[in-house]
């Protein structure tokens, strides 16, 4: 894992949205939509960064300044369209969890 893959978050507290999913076999439009969602999320007020991995199960963790920022992202028009496509085409199942990050720490080899 490289340094660029770990989000550079501020000093807590802040919020994490954990989106865990199992995909269907349908790929049509998925990658393009995922790239658009990252691009749009980065423009949202309160967005702090994200991390994502897929090895069978997909997990994306996005970081936000506030619950209000998370709510505004949830109702963003293009994001709502992507959510509906996810339910109808791309995901067998998913779970979203919203957490308050009270403490974080890390390690980095130089």
N, CA, C and O atoms as a Tinker XYZ file with bonds, in Angstrom:
   440  protein
     1  N      0.851000   -1.175000    0.000000    73     2
     2  CA     0.000000    0.000000    0.000000    64     1     3
     3  C      0.897000    1.239000    0.000000    63     2     4     5
     4  O      1.856000    1.318000    0.767000    81     3
     5  N      0.584000    2.187000   -0.851000    73     3     6
     6  CA     1.386000    3.404000   -0.924000    64     5     7
     7  C      0.735000    4.519000   -0.132000    63     6     8     9
     8  O     -0.450000    4.477000    0.200000    81     7
     9  N      1.544000    5.504000    0.155000    73     7    10
    10  CA     1.072000    6.657000    0.929000    64     9    11
    11  C     -0.156000    7.311000    0.293000    63    10    12    13
    12  O     -1.058000    7.747000    1.007000    81    11
    13  N     -0.202000    7.383000   -1.034000    73    11    14
    14  CA    -1.308000    8.042000   -1.722000    64    13    15
    15  C     -2.646000    7.341000   -1.483000    63    14    16    17
    16  O     -3.699000    7.951000   -1.670000    81    15
    17  N     -2.622000    6.096000   -1.081000    73    15    18
    18  CA    -3.851000    5.340000   -0.895000    64    17    19
    19  C     -4.499000    5.612000    0.462000    63    18    20    21
    20  O     -5.667000    5.280000    0.663000    81    19
    21  N     -3.767000    6.205000    1.383000    73    19    22
    22  CA    -4.304000    6.482000    2.706000    64    21    23
    23  C     -4.712000    7.949000    2.771000    63    22    24    25
    24  O     -3.894000    8.838000    2.533000    81    23
    25  N     -5.977000    8.200000    3.095000    73    23    26
    26  CA    -6.485000    9.571000    3.150000    64    25    27
    27  C     -5.763000   10.356000    4.245000    63    26    28    29
    28  O     -5.516000    9.848000    5.339000    81    27
    29  N     -5.436000   11.586000    3.928000    73    27    30
    30  CA    -4.793000   12.484000    4.878000    64    29    31
    31  C     -5.892000   13.260000    5.606000    63    30    32    33
    32  O     -6.308000   14.327000    5.156000    81    31
    33  N     -6.352000   12.725000    6.717000    73    31    34
    34  CA    -7.467000   13.320000    7.448000    64    33    35
    35  C     -6.964000   14.280000    8.524000    63    34    36    37
    36  O     -5.823000   14.175000    8.974000    81    35
    37  N     -7.821000   15.214000    8.932000    73    35    38
    38  CA    -7.421000   16.174000    9.971000    64    37    39
    39  C     -7.462000   15.528000   11.355000    63    38    40    41
    40  O     -7.817000   14.358000   11.503000    81    39
    41  N     -7.102000   16.295000   12.336000    73    39    42
    42  CA    -7.204000   15.854000   13.728000    64    41    43
    43  C     -8.680000   15.587000   14.051000    63    42    44    45
    44  O     -9.534000   16.408000   13.717000    81    43
    45  N     -8.997000   14.453000   14.696000    73    43    46
    46  CA   -10.387000   14.163000   15.061000    64    45    47
    47  C    -10.931000   15.221000   16.023000    63    46    48    49
    48  O    -10.164000   15.923000   16.681000    81    47
    49  N    -12.247000   15.327000   16.099000    73    47    50
    50  CA   -13.243000   14.425000   15.534000    64    49    51
    51  C    -13.628000   14.786000   14.104000    63    50    52    53
    52  O    -13.583000   15.948000   13.703000    81    51
    53  N    -14.000000   13.778000   13.362000    73    51    54
    54  CA   -14.583000   13.892000   12.032000    64    53    55
    55  C    -15.393000   12.615000   11.817000    63    54    56    57
    56  O    -15.416000   11.750000   12.693000    81    55
    57  N    -16.051000   12.484000   10.683000    73    55    58
    58  CA   -16.931000   11.346000   10.444000    64    57    59
    59  C    -16.394000   10.456000    9.325000    63    58    60    61
    60  O    -15.732000   10.924000    8.399000    81    59
    61  N    -16.694000    9.175000    9.432000    73    59    62
    62  CA   -16.372000    8.206000    8.396000    64    61    63
    63  C    -17.672000    7.557000    7.927000    63    62    64    65
    64  O    -18.516000    7.178000    8.740000    81    63
    65  N    -17.824000    7.433000    6.616000    73    63    66
    66  CA   -18.925000    6.690000    6.025000    64    65    67
    67  C    -18.309000    5.437000    5.417000    63    66    68    69
    68  O    -17.492000    5.521000    4.500000    81    67
    69  N    -18.699000    4.288000    5.928000    73    67    70
    70  CA   -18.165000    3.014000    5.468000    64    69    71
    71  C    -19.218000    2.366000    4.576000    63    70    72    73
    72  O    -20.310000    2.032000    5.035000    81    71
    73  N    -18.886000    2.193000    3.307000    73    71    74
    74  CA   -19.798000    1.595000    2.331000    64    73    75
    75  C    -19.219000    0.243000    1.927000    63    74    76    77
    76  O    -18.204000    0.179000    1.233000    81    75
    77  N    -19.861000   -0.829000    2.361000    73    75    78
    78  CA   -19.422000   -2.193000    2.085000    64    77    79
    79  C    -20.416000   -2.811000    1.105000    63    78    80    81
    80  O    -21.627000   -2.663000    1.270000    81    79
    81  N    -19.901000   -3.511000    0.072000    73    79    82
    82  CA   -20.817000   -4.035000   -0.933000    64    81    83
    83  C    -20.336000   -5.335000   -1.555000    63    82    84    85
    84  O    -19.149000   -5.660000   -1.564000    81    83
    85  N    -21.324000   -6.064000   -2.077000    73    83    86
    86  CA   -21.075000   -7.234000   -2.904000    64    85    87
    87  C    -21.673000   -6.933000   -4.270000    63    86    88    89
    88  O    -22.851000   -6.591000   -4.376000    81    87
    89  N    -20.869000   -7.060000   -5.302000    73    87    90
    90  CA   -21.280000   -6.714000   -6.662000    64    89    91
    91  C    -22.060000   -7.833000   -7.337000    63    90    92    93
    92  O    -21.953000   -9.002000   -6.965000    81    91
    93  N    -22.840000   -7.452000   -8.331000    73    91    94
    94  CA   -23.433000   -8.401000   -9.271000    64    93    95
    95  C    -22.409000   -8.623000  -10.384000    63    94    96    97
    96  O    -21.293000   -8.110000  -10.307000    81    95
    97  N    -22.772000   -9.368000  -11.398000    73    95    98
    98  CA   -21.872000   -9.579000  -12.536000    64    97    99
    99  C    -21.989000   -8.463000  -13.574000    63    98   100   101
   100  O    -21.271000   -8.485000  -14.574000    81    99
   101  N    -22.863000   -7.500000  -13.364000    73    99   102
   102  CA   -23.074000   -6.407000  -14.321000    64   101   103
   103  C    -22.021000   -5.317000  -14.106000    63   102   104   105
   104  O    -21.912000   -4.747000  -13.021000    81   103
   105  N    -21.249000   -5.040000  -15.162000    73   103   106
   106  CA   -20.204000   -4.011000  -15.089000    64   105   107
   107  C    -20.567000   -2.747000  -15.862000    63   106   108   109
   108  O    -19.956000   -1.700000  -15.650000    81   107
   109  N    -21.549000   -2.828000  -16.751000    73   107   110
   110  CA   -21.895000   -1.727000  -17.644000    64   109   111
   111  C    -22.094000   -0.412000  -16.898000    63   110   112   113
   112  O    -23.036000   -0.263000  -16.120000    81   111
   113  N    -21.192000    0.542000  -17.147000    73   111   114
   114  CA   -21.298000    1.878000  -16.572000    64   113   115
   115  C    -20.753000    2.022000  -15.159000    63   114   116   117
   116  O    -20.710000    3.130000  -14.625000    81   115
   117  N    -20.337000    0.924000  -14.549000    73   115   118
   118  CA   -19.921000    0.980000  -13.141000    64   117   119
   119  C    -18.656000    1.809000  -12.932000    63   118   120   121
   120  O    -18.643000    2.720000  -12.104000    81   119
   121  N    -17.599000    1.500000  -13.673000    73   119   122
   122  CA   -16.317000    2.208000  -13.495000    64   121   123
   123  C    -16.460000    3.694000  -13.765000    63   122   124   125
   124  O    -15.931000    4.516000  -13.018000    81   123
   125  N    -17.172000    4.043000  -14.828000    73   123   126
   126  CA   -17.364000    5.458000  -15.161000    64   125   127
   127  C    -18.122000    6.180000  -14.047000    63   126   128   129
   128  O    -17.784000    7.304000  -13.676000    81   127
   129  N    -19.142000    5.523000  -13.527000    73   127   130
   130  CA   -19.931000    6.132000  -12.446000    64   129   131
   131  C    -19.100000    6.261000  -11.178000    63   130   132   133
   132  O    -19.167000    7.280000  -10.490000    81   131
   133  N    -18.314000    5.231000  -10.866000    73   131   134
   134  CA   -17.464000    5.284000   -9.671000    64   133   135
   135  C    -16.473000    6.442000   -9.773000    63   134   136   137
   136  O    -16.263000    7.167000   -8.800000    81   135
   137  N    -15.864000    6.619000  -10.945000    73   135   138
   138  CA   -14.925000    7.733000  -11.147000    64   137   139
   139  C    -15.628000    9.077000  -11.008000    63   138   140   141
   140  O    -15.079000   10.006000  -10.415000    81   139
   141  N    -16.832000    9.187000  -11.547000    73   139   142
   142  CA   -17.601000   10.430000  -11.434000    64   141   143
   143  C    -17.949000   10.718000   -9.976000    63   142   144   145
   144  O    -17.883000   11.867000   -9.541000    81   143
   145  N    -18.316000    9.690000   -9.221000    73   143   146
   146  CA   -18.671000    9.900000   -7.813000    64   145   147
   147  C    -17.467000   10.422000   -7.022000    63   146   148   149
   148  O    -17.623000   11.302000   -6.175000    81   147
   149  N    -16.276000    9.892000   -7.287000    73   147   150
   150  CA   -15.072000   10.386000   -6.610000    64   149   151
   151  C    -14.839000   11.849000   -6.978000    63   150   152   153
   152  O    -14.575000   12.683000   -6.112000    81   151
   153  N    -14.938000   12.148000   -8.261000    73   151   154
   154  CA   -14.729000   13.526000   -8.728000    64   153   155
   155  C    -15.733000   14.484000   -8.075000    63   154   156   157
   156  O    -15.356000   15.567000   -7.628000    81   155
   157  N    -16.998000   14.089000   -8.020000    73   155   158
   158  CA   -18.023000   14.941000   -7.417000    64   157   159
   159  C    -17.863000   15.058000   -5.908000    63   158   160   161
   160  O    -18.018000   16.142000   -5.346000    81   159
   161  N    -17.555000   13.948000   -5.254000    73   159   162
   162  CA   -17.382000   13.983000   -3.793000    64   161   163
   163  C    -16.289000   14.972000   -3.412000    63   162   164   165
   164  O    -16.420000   15.703000   -2.430000    81   163
   165  N    -15.216000   14.995000   -4.187000    73   163   166
   166  CA   -14.100000   15.901000   -3.899000    64   165   167
   167  C    -14.510000   17.363000   -3.967000    63   166   168   169
   168  O    -13.834000   18.216000   -3.393000    81   167
   169  N    -15.610000   17.674000   -4.660000    73   167   170
   170  CA   -16.072000   19.064000   -4.764000    64   169   171
   171  C    -17.074000   19.424000   -3.668000    63   170   172   173
   172  O    -17.438000   20.591000   -3.523000    81   171
   173  N    -17.521000   18.436000   -2.899000    73   171   174
   174  CA   -18.531000   18.673000   -1.872000    64   173   175
   175  C    -17.921000   19.346000   -0.646000    63   174   176   177
   176  O    -16.842000   18.971000   -0.187000    81   175
   177  N    -18.622000   20.338000   -0.131000    73   175   178
   178  CA   -18.191000   20.986000    1.101000    64   177   179
   179  C    -18.161000   19.950000    2.223000    63   178   180   181
   180  O    -19.122000   19.202000    2.406000    81   179
   181  N    -17.071000   19.907000    2.964000    73   179   182
   182  CA   -16.957000   18.991000    4.080000    64   181   183
   183  C    -16.284000   17.667000    3.761000    63   182   184   185
   184  O    -16.027000   16.874000    4.667000    81   183
   185  N    -15.991000   17.410000    2.479000    73   183   186
   186  CA   -15.301000   16.173000    2.088000    64   185   187
   187  C    -13.846000   16.244000    2.533000    63   186   188   189
   188  O    -13.180000   17.256000    2.318000    81   187
   189  N    -13.348000   15.172000    3.154000    73   187   190
   190  CA   -11.973000   15.150000    3.660000    64   189   191
   191  C    -11.074000   14.140000    2.949000    63   190   192   193
   192  O     -9.851000   14.249000    3.033000    81   191
   193  N    -11.645000   13.173000    2.261000    73   191   194
   194  CA   -10.859000   12.159000    1.569000    64   193   195
   195  C    -11.579000   10.825000    1.577000    63   194   196   197
   196  O    -12.670000   10.693000    2.133000    81   195
   197  N    -10.951000    9.834000    0.950000    73   195   198
   198  CA   -11.549000    8.500000    0.934000    64   197   199
   199  C    -10.475000    7.444000    0.690000    63   198   200   201
   200  O     -9.359000    7.744000    0.266000    81   199
   201  N    -10.851000    6.204000    0.972000    73   199   202
   202  CA   -10.021000    5.028000    0.715000    64   201   203
   203  C    -10.953000    3.941000    0.184000    63   202   204   205
   204  O    -12.108000    3.850000    0.600000    81   203
   205  N    -10.452000    3.125000   -0.726000    73   203   206
   206  CA   -11.308000    2.116000   -1.326000    64   205   207
   207  C    -10.498000    0.870000   -1.662000    63   206   208   209
   208  O     -9.334000    0.961000   -2.052000    81   207
   209  N    -11.124000   -0.292000   -1.508000    73   207   210
   210  CA   -10.473000   -1.563000   -1.841000    64   209   211
   211  C    -11.529000   -2.547000   -2.320000    63   210   212   213
   212  O    -12.681000   -2.506000   -1.888000    81   211
   213  N    -11.117000   -3.431000   -3.221000    73   211   214
   214  CA   -12.017000   -4.477000   -3.697000    64   213   215
   215  C    -11.219000   -5.752000   -3.895000    63   214   216   217
   216  O    -10.279000   -5.802000   -4.687000    81   215
   217  N    -11.604000   -6.754000   -3.176000    73   215   218
   218  CA   -11.076000   -8.101000   -3.365000    64   217   219
   219  C    -12.233000   -9.009000   -3.007000    63   218   220   221
   220  O    -12.317000   -9.520000   -1.890000    81   219
   221  N    -13.126000   -9.205000   -3.964000    73   219   222
   222  CA   -14.377000   -9.902000   -3.669000    64   221   223
   223  C    -15.381000   -8.915000   -3.115000    63   222   224   225
   224  O    -16.247000   -8.435000   -3.846000    81   223
   225  N    -15.279000   -8.608000   -1.842000    73   223   226
   226  CA   -16.131000   -7.600000   -1.218000    64   225   227
   227  C    -15.500000   -6.222000   -1.441000    63   226   228   229
   228  O    -14.284000   -6.065000   -1.336000    81   227
   229  N    -16.333000   -5.232000   -1.748000    73   227   230
   230  CA   -15.832000   -3.870000   -1.905000    64   229   231
   231  C    -16.066000   -3.058000   -0.654000    63   230   232   233
   232  O    -17.111000   -3.170000   -0.011000    81   231
   233  N    -15.084000   -2.237000   -0.309000    73   231   234
   234  CA   -15.223000   -1.348000    0.845000    64   233   235
   235  C    -14.677000    0.023000    0.460000    63   234   236   237
   236  O    -13.537000    0.147000    0.011000    81   235
   237  N    -15.492000    1.036000    0.639000    73   235   238
   238  CA   -15.049000    2.409000    0.465000    64   237   239
   239  C    -15.359000    3.155000    1.758000    63   238   240   241
   240  O    -16.475000    3.101000    2.275000    81   239
   241  N    -14.348000    3.851000    2.265000    73   239   242
   242  CA   -14.524000    4.672000    3.451000    64   241   243
   243  C    -14.276000    6.112000    3.024000    63   242   244   245
   244  O    -13.197000    6.450000    2.537000    81   243
   245  N    -15.284000    6.954000    3.211000    73   243   246
   246  CA   -15.098000    8.380000    2.928000    64   245   247
   247  C    -15.153000    9.133000    4.252000    63   246   248   249
   248  O    -15.819000    8.716000    5.199000    81   247
   249  N    -14.436000   10.250000    4.290000    73   247   250
   250  CA   -14.289000   11.026000    5.523000    64   249   251
   251  C    -14.891000   12.412000    5.318000    63   250   252   253
   252  O    -14.715000   13.041000    4.275000    81   251
   253  N    -15.615000   12.873000    6.357000    73   251   254
   254  CA   -16.388000   14.107000    6.250000    64   253   255
   255  C    -16.263000   14.923000    7.529000    63   254   256   257
   256  O    -16.061000   14.379000    8.615000    81   255
   257  N    -16.387000   16.236000    7.380000    73   255   258
   258  CA   -16.307000   17.145000    8.524000    64   257   259
   259  C    -17.506000   17.035000    9.456000    63   258   260   261
   260  O    -17.365000   17.220000   10.665000    81   259
   261  N    -18.693000   16.734000    8.907000    73   259   262
   262  CA   -19.909000   16.799000    9.716000    64   261   263
   263  C    -20.984000   15.870000    9.171000    63   262   264   265
   264  O    -20.906000   15.398000    8.037000    81   263
   265  N    -21.984000   15.619000   10.000000    73   263   266
   266  CA   -23.152000   14.855000    9.551000    64   265   267
   267  C    -23.922000   15.613000    8.481000    63   266   268   269
   268  O    -24.505000   15.005000    7.584000    81   267
   269  N    -23.927000   16.939000    8.573000    73   267   270
   270  CA   -24.607000   17.765000    7.578000    64   269   271
   271  C    -23.949000   17.599000    6.204000    63   270   272   273
   272  O    -24.642000   17.521000    5.190000    81   271
   273  N    -22.619000   17.545000    6.170000    73   271   274
   274  CA   -21.906000   17.346000    4.906000    64   273   275
   275  C    -22.240000   15.980000    4.311000    63   274   276   277
   276  O    -22.413000   15.855000    3.099000    81   275
   277  N    -22.330000   14.968000    5.154000    73   275   278
   278  CA   -22.695000   13.620000    4.696000    64   277   279
   279  C    -24.105000   13.629000    4.113000    63   278   280   281
   280  O    -24.344000   13.037000    3.060000    81   279
   281  N    -25.022000   14.285000    4.779000    73   279   282
   282  CA   -26.403000   14.343000    4.296000    64   281   283
   283  C    -26.488000   15.061000    2.950000    63   282   284   285
   284  O    -27.219000   14.626000    2.060000    81   283
   285  N    -25.748000   16.152000    2.801000    73   283   286
   286  CA   -25.760000   16.878000    1.520000    64   285   287
   287  C    -25.205000   15.997000    0.399000    63   286   288   289
   288  O    -25.697000   16.046000   -0.728000    81   287
   289  N    -24.190000   15.198000    0.698000    73   287   290
   290  CA   -23.645000   14.284000   -0.307000    64   289   291
   291  C    -24.681000   13.208000   -0.646000    63   290   292   293
   292  O    -24.854000   12.863000   -1.816000    81   291
   293  N    -25.360000   12.685000    0.353000    73   291   294
   294  CA   -26.348000   11.633000    0.121000    64   293   295
   295  C    -27.443000   12.086000   -0.837000    63   294   296   297
   296  O    -27.917000   11.291000   -1.648000    81   295
   297  N    -27.852000   13.350000   -0.758000    73   295   298
   298  CA   -28.956000   13.841000   -1.597000    64   297   299
   299  C    -28.477000   14.577000   -2.850000    63   298   300   301
   300  O    -29.297000   15.125000   -3.587000    81   299
   301  N    -27.181000   14.599000   -3.102000    73   299   302
   302  CA   -26.661000   15.213000   -4.327000    64   301   303
   303  C    -27.264000   14.456000   -5.515000    63   302   304   305
   304  O    -27.293000   13.225000   -5.508000    81   303
   305  N    -27.737000   15.164000   -6.518000    73   303   306
   306  CA   -28.530000   14.573000   -7.604000    64   305   307
   307  C    -27.818000   13.423000   -8.315000    63   306   308   309
   308  O    -28.386000   12.337000   -8.433000    81   307
   309  N    -26.602000   13.631000   -8.787000    73   307   310
   310  CA   -25.888000   12.561000   -9.496000    64   309   311
   311  C    -25.612000   11.380000   -8.569000    63   310   312   313
   312  O    -25.630000   10.228000   -9.004000    81   311
   313  N    -25.359000   11.665000   -7.296000    73   311   314
   314  CA   -25.135000   10.593000   -6.328000    64   313   315
   315  C    -26.416000    9.781000   -6.116000    63   314   316   317
   316  O    -26.351000    8.560000   -5.979000    81   315
   317  N    -27.562000   10.434000   -6.086000    73   315   318
   318  CA   -28.828000    9.713000   -5.948000    64   317   319
   319  C    -29.079000    8.804000   -7.145000    63   318   320   321
   320  O    -29.558000    7.682000   -6.985000    81   319
   321  N    -28.759000    9.282000   -8.337000    73   319   322
   322  CA   -28.901000    8.456000   -9.545000    64   321   323
   323  C    -27.985000    7.240000   -9.448000    63   322   324   325
   324  O    -28.400000    6.123000   -9.758000    81   323
   325  N    -26.744000    7.453000   -9.021000    73   323   326
   326  CA   -25.801000    6.345000   -8.861000    64   325   327
   327  C    -26.299000    5.351000   -7.810000    63   326   328   329
   328  O    -26.152000    4.141000   -7.987000    81   327
   329  N    -26.882000    5.847000   -6.727000    73   327   330
   330  CA   -27.421000    4.961000   -5.692000    64   329   331
   331  C    -28.522000    4.066000   -6.265000    63   330   332   333
   332  O    -28.558000    2.869000   -5.983000    81   331
   333  N    -29.403000    4.635000   -7.054000    73   331   334
   334  CA   -30.488000    3.850000   -7.656000    64   333   335
   335  C    -29.946000    2.819000   -8.645000    63   334   336   337
   336  O    -30.418000    1.683000   -8.675000    81   335
   337  N    -28.966000    3.205000   -9.445000    73   335   338
   338  CA   -28.351000    2.243000  -10.374000    64   337   339
   339  C    -27.647000    1.126000   -9.610000    63   338   340   341
   340  O    -27.670000   -0.033000  -10.023000    81   339
   341  N    -27.029000    1.485000   -8.502000    73   339   342
   342  CA   -26.386000    0.473000   -7.669000    64   341   343
   343  C    -27.391000   -0.556000   -7.183000    63   342   344   345
   344  O    -27.126000   -1.758000   -7.221000    81   343
   345  N    -28.536000   -0.088000   -6.729000    73   343   346
   346  CA   -29.571000   -1.000000   -6.236000    64   345   347
   347  C    -30.154000   -1.859000   -7.354000    63   346   348   349
   348  O    -30.430000   -3.041000   -7.152000    81   347
   349  N    -30.341000   -1.264000   -8.534000    73   347   350
   350  CA   -31.002000   -1.991000   -9.618000    64   349   351
   351  C    -30.047000   -2.830000  -10.467000    63   350   352   353
   352  O    -30.479000   -3.800000  -11.089000    81   351
   353  N    -28.726000   -2.470000  -10.508000    73   351   354
   354  CA   -27.814000   -3.149000  -11.436000    64   353   355
   355  C    -26.560000   -3.729000  -10.788000    63   354   356   357
   356  O    -26.240000   -4.897000  -11.012000    81   355
   357  N    -25.848000   -2.942000   -9.996000    73   355   358
   358  CA   -24.461000   -3.265000   -9.676000    64   357   359
   359  C    -24.241000   -4.009000   -8.372000    63   358   360   361
   360  O    -23.216000   -4.673000   -8.218000    81   359
   361  N    -25.158000   -3.921000   -7.440000    73   359   362
   362  CA   -24.930000   -4.525000   -6.124000    64   361   363
   363  C    -25.928000   -5.626000   -5.806000    63   362   364   365
   364  O    -27.135000   -5.472000   -5.995000    81   363
   365  N    -25.393000   -6.744000   -5.318000    73   363   366
   366  CA   -26.240000   -7.798000   -4.740000    64   365   367
   367  C    -26.743000   -7.329000   -3.385000    63   366   368   369
   368  O    -27.904000   -7.518000   -3.023000    81   367
   369  N    -25.832000   -6.713000   -2.654000    73   367   370
   370  CA   -26.169000   -6.178000   -1.340000    64   369   371
   371  C    -25.142000   -5.124000   -0.959000    63   370   372   373
   372  O    -24.024000   -5.105000   -1.474000    81   371
   373  N    -25.544000   -4.252000   -0.049000    73   371   374
   374  CA   -24.602000   -3.269000    0.488000    64   373   375
   375  C    -25.045000   -2.841000    1.868000    63   374   376   377
   376  O    -26.190000   -3.047000    2.269000    81   375
   377  N    -24.121000   -2.246000    2.579000    73   375   378
   378  CA   -24.391000   -1.710000    3.915000    64   377   379
   379  C    -23.605000   -0.410000    4.036000    63   378   380   381
   380  O    -22.435000   -0.348000    3.658000    81   379
   381  N    -24.248000    0.622000    4.562000    73   379   382
   382  CA   -23.590000    1.897000    4.823000    64   381   383
   383  C    -23.612000    2.136000    6.325000    63   382   384   385
   384  O    -24.648000    2.011000    6.978000    81   383
   385  N    -22.452000    2.481000    6.853000    73   383   386
   386  CA   -22.322000    2.777000    8.277000    64   385   387
   387  C    -21.696000    4.156000    8.422000    63   386   388   389
   388  O    -20.760000    4.497000    7.700000    81   387
   389  N    -22.209000    4.941000    9.347000    73   387   390
   390  CA   -21.676000    6.285000    9.593000    64   389   391
   391  C    -21.132000    6.303000   11.014000    63   390   392   393
   392  O    -21.835000    5.964000   11.966000    81   391
   393  N    -19.877000    6.703000   11.142000    73   391   394
   394  CA   -19.178000    6.632000   12.428000    64   393   395
   395  C    -18.512000    7.963000   12.756000    63   394   396   397
   396  O    -18.055000    8.676000   11.864000    81   395
   397  N    -18.464000    8.283000   14.019000    73   395   398
   398  CA   -17.687000    9.413000   14.500000    64   397   399
   399  C    -16.278000    8.915000   14.808000    63   398   400   401
   400  O    -16.100000    8.003000   15.616000    81   399
   401  N    -15.289000    9.508000   14.170000    73   399   402
   402  CA   -13.892000    9.164000   14.453000    64   401   403
   403  C    -13.439000   10.047000   15.606000    63   402   404   405
   404  O    -13.361000   11.269000   15.478000    81   403
   405  N    -13.145000    9.418000   16.718000    73   403   406
   406  CA   -12.730000   10.150000   17.914000    64   405   407
   407  C    -11.224000   10.146000   18.089000    63   406   408   409
   408  O    -10.668000   11.015000   18.761000    81   407
   409  N    -10.566000    9.173000   17.489000    73   407   410
   410  CA    -9.122000    9.051000   17.636000    64   409   411
   411  C     -8.579000    8.388000   16.385000    63   410   412   413
   412  O     -9.201000    7.480000   15.833000    81   411
   413  N     -7.415000    8.845000   15.938000    73   411   414
   414  CA    -6.707000    8.139000   14.880000    64   413   415
   415  C     -5.209000    8.251000   15.113000    63   414   416   417
   416  O     -4.735000    9.184000   15.761000    81   415
   417  N     -4.486000    7.307000   14.587000    73   415   418
   418  CA    -3.024000    7.324000   14.672000    64   417   419
   419  C     -2.500000    6.466000   13.546000    63   418   420   421
   420  O     -3.254000    5.700000   12.947000    81   419
   421  N     -1.222000    6.582000   13.249000    73   419   422
   422  CA    -0.685000    5.833000   12.125000    64   421   423
   423  C      0.813000    5.658000   12.203000    63   422   424   425
   424  O      1.464000    6.021000   13.182000    81   423
   425  N      1.330000    5.090000   11.138000    73   423   426
   426  CA     2.752000    4.789000   10.997000    64   425   427
   427  C      3.105000    4.999000    9.542000    63   426   428   429
   428  O      2.310000    4.680000    8.658000    81   427
   429  N      4.270000    5.524000    9.285000    73   427   430
   430  CA     4.724000    5.725000    7.924000    64   429   431
   431  C      6.230000    5.533000    7.855000    63   430   432   433
   432  O      6.981000    6.219000    8.550000    81   431
   433  N      6.671000    4.604000    7.021000    73   431   434
   434  CA     8.115000    4.440000    6.781000    64   433   435
   435  C      8.539000    5.500000    5.788000    63   434   436   437
   436  O      7.852000    5.754000    4.799000    81   435
   437  N      9.636000    6.095000    6.051000    73   435   438
   438  CA    10.134000    7.149000    5.156000    64   437   439
   439  C     11.176000    6.606000    4.226000    63   438   440
   440  O     11.711000    7.345000    3.400000    81   439
